[in-house]
Amino acid sequence: MIEQTFLGIAYDQALAGTVGGVVSLAFIRDLTPVKVWLAIFTGFACSAYLTATLSRLGITLVEKFVGPMKHERGDLLAVSFILGLLGVYLVAGVVKLADRFGTDPLDLIRRIRNGSGNP
């Protein structure tokens, strides 16, 4: 089967991530229309661009303990869906870390190194 892509993004992975972004809306309260579209786009973007990398990393880790595995397309789509579902939270965490780093980088580094408190 030939994989259909646009700008390096597989259509089926993009759809799985977008559905994950839509499903994530069920867990977020008080969203404005702009935040709804932002959540869906974030799910799409995270799944479109992170799926291949995280899938390879995960397969490498699992194969290290289990042995060689058969690579299925459905597994890749499951990773896309999960990234779409969690993409909103992933981006929110990165933005929060960047904000904390911008205000007091040394304190943030100290907290991460010591494992104390919320970064």
GROMACS .gro file of C-alpha atoms in nm:
model
  119
    1MET     CA    1   0.000   0.000   0.000
    2ILE     CA    2   0.134   0.341  -0.096
    3GLU     CA    3   0.125   0.596   0.186
    4GLN     CA    4  -0.049   0.921   0.089
    5THR     CA    5   0.137   1.226   0.224
    6PHE     CA    6   0.137   1.603   0.201
    7LEU     CA    7   0.442   1.798   0.323
    8GLY     CA    8   0.571   1.477   0.480
    9ILE     CA    9   0.254   1.422   0.682
   10ALA     CA   10   0.069   1.094   0.630
   11TYR     CA   11  -0.304   1.151   0.588
   12ASP     CA   12  -0.408   0.866   0.816
   13GLN     CA   13  -0.171   0.980   1.093
   14ALA     CA   14  -0.300   1.337   1.063
   15LEU     CA   15  -0.659   1.214   1.087
   16ALA     CA   16  -0.581   0.999   1.392
   17GLY     CA   17  -0.412   1.294   1.565
   18THR     CA   18  -0.696   1.530   1.479
   19VAL     CA   19  -0.949   1.284   1.624
   20GLY     CA   20  -0.730   1.264   1.936
   21GLY     CA   21  -0.737   1.645   1.958
   22VAL     CA   22  -1.116   1.644   1.929
   23VAL     CA   23  -1.148   1.375   2.198
   24SER     CA   24  -0.923   1.580   2.429
   25LEU     CA   25  -1.189   1.853   2.426
   26ALA     CA   26  -1.406   1.631   2.645
   27PHE     CA   27  -1.154   1.669   2.928
   28ILE     CA   28  -1.105   2.048   2.910
   29ARG     CA   29  -1.358   2.286   3.061
   30ASP     CA   30  -1.453   2.645   2.973
   31LEU     CA   31  -1.302   2.667   2.626
   32THR     CA   32  -1.351   2.961   2.397
   33PRO     CA   33  -1.395   2.887   2.025
   34VAL     CA   34  -1.034   2.995   1.962
   35LYS     CA   35  -0.905   2.755   2.228
   36VAL     CA   36  -1.113   2.473   2.079
   37TRP     CA   37  -0.950   2.518   1.738
   38LEU     CA   38  -0.610   2.560   1.901
   39ALA     CA   39  -0.655   2.231   2.089
   40ILE     CA   40  -0.751   2.049   1.769
   41PHE     CA   41  -0.460   2.201   1.575
   42THR     CA   42  -0.216   2.118   1.855
   43GLY     CA   43  -0.329   1.756   1.852
   44PHE     CA   44  -0.289   1.744   1.476
   45ALA     CA   45   0.057   1.907   1.480
   46CYS     CA   46   0.194   1.691   1.763
   47SER     CA   47   0.078   1.371   1.598
   48ALA     CA   48   0.188   1.474   1.250
   49TYR     CA   49   0.543   1.561   1.344
   50LEU     CA   50   0.618   1.348   1.653
   51THR     CA   51   0.461   1.013   1.565
   52ALA     CA   52   0.749   0.871   1.362
   53THR     CA   53   1.013   0.974   1.614
   54LEU     CA   54   0.829   0.848   1.921
   55SER     CA   55   0.728   0.527   1.746
   56ARG     CA   56   1.089   0.448   1.656
   57LEU     CA   57   1.200   0.528   2.010
   58GLY     CA   58   0.926   0.315   2.163
   59ILE     CA   59   0.988   0.022   1.929
   60THR     CA   60   1.361   0.039   2.004
   61LEU     CA   61   1.296   0.030   2.379
   62VAL     CA   62   1.042  -0.252   2.358
   63GLU     CA   63   1.260  -0.460   2.124
   64LYS     CA   64   1.549  -0.423   2.367
   65PHE     CA   65   1.351  -0.616   2.630
   66VAL     CA   66   1.114  -0.833   2.422
   67GLY     CA   67   1.307  -0.901   2.102
   68PRO     CA   68   1.229  -0.827   1.737
   69MET     CA   69   0.874  -0.714   1.668
   70LYS     CA   70   0.654  -0.699   1.364
   71HIS     CA   71   0.581  -0.334   1.279
   72GLU     CA   72   0.211  -0.276   1.215
   73ARG     CA   73   0.051   0.036   1.065
   74GLY     CA   74  -0.221   0.025   1.331
   75ASP     CA   75   0.039   0.067   1.604
   76LEU     CA   76   0.163   0.383   1.436
   77LEU     CA   77  -0.192   0.519   1.415
   78ALA     CA   78  -0.248   0.442   1.783
   79VAL     CA   79   0.060   0.649   1.867
   80SER     CA   80  -0.078   0.930   1.646
   81PHE     CA   81  -0.411   0.923   1.829
   82ILE     CA   82  -0.246   0.930   2.173
   83LEU     CA   83  -0.020   1.219   2.069
   84GLY     CA   84  -0.324   1.405   1.940
   85LEU     CA   85  -0.504   1.338   2.267
   86LEU     CA   86  -0.213   1.449   2.486
   87GLY     CA   87  -0.073   1.717   2.254
   88VAL     CA   88  -0.261   2.000   2.425
   89TYR     CA   89  -0.114   1.910   2.760
   90LEU     CA   90   0.233   1.857   2.616
   91VAL     CA   91   0.239   2.204   2.459
   92ALA     CA   92   0.093   2.363   2.772
   93GLY     CA   93   0.371   2.208   2.980
   94VAL     CA   94   0.642   2.330   2.743
   95VAL     CA   95   0.495   2.683   2.748
   96LYS     CA   96   0.484   2.678   3.129
   97LEU     CA   97   0.847   2.564   3.148
   98ALA     CA   98   0.953   2.832   2.901
   99ASP     CA   99   0.772   3.096   3.105
  100ARG     CA  100   0.940   2.983   3.426
  101PHE     CA  101   1.277   2.969   3.253
  102GLY     CA  102   1.226   3.324   3.125
  103THR     CA  103   1.156   3.464   3.471
  104ASP     CA  104   1.422   3.279   3.675
  105PRO     CA  105   1.630   3.025   3.481
  106LEU     CA  106   1.865   2.938   3.766
  107ASP     CA  107   1.581   2.857   4.005
  108LEU     CA  108   1.416   2.634   3.745
  109ILE     CA  109   1.742   2.448   3.676
  110ARG     CA  110   1.800   2.405   4.050
  111ARG     CA  111   1.447   2.267   4.100
  112ILE     CA  112   1.479   2.021   3.812
  113ARG     CA  113   1.824   1.906   3.927
  114ASN     CA  114   1.714   1.857   4.290
  115GLY     CA  115   1.376   1.713   4.199
  116SER     CA  116   1.204   1.951   4.438
  117GLY     CA  117   0.879   2.127   4.376
  118ASN     CA  118   0.687   2.187   4.058
  119PRO     CA  119   0.904   2.319   3.774
   0.00000   0.00000   0.00000
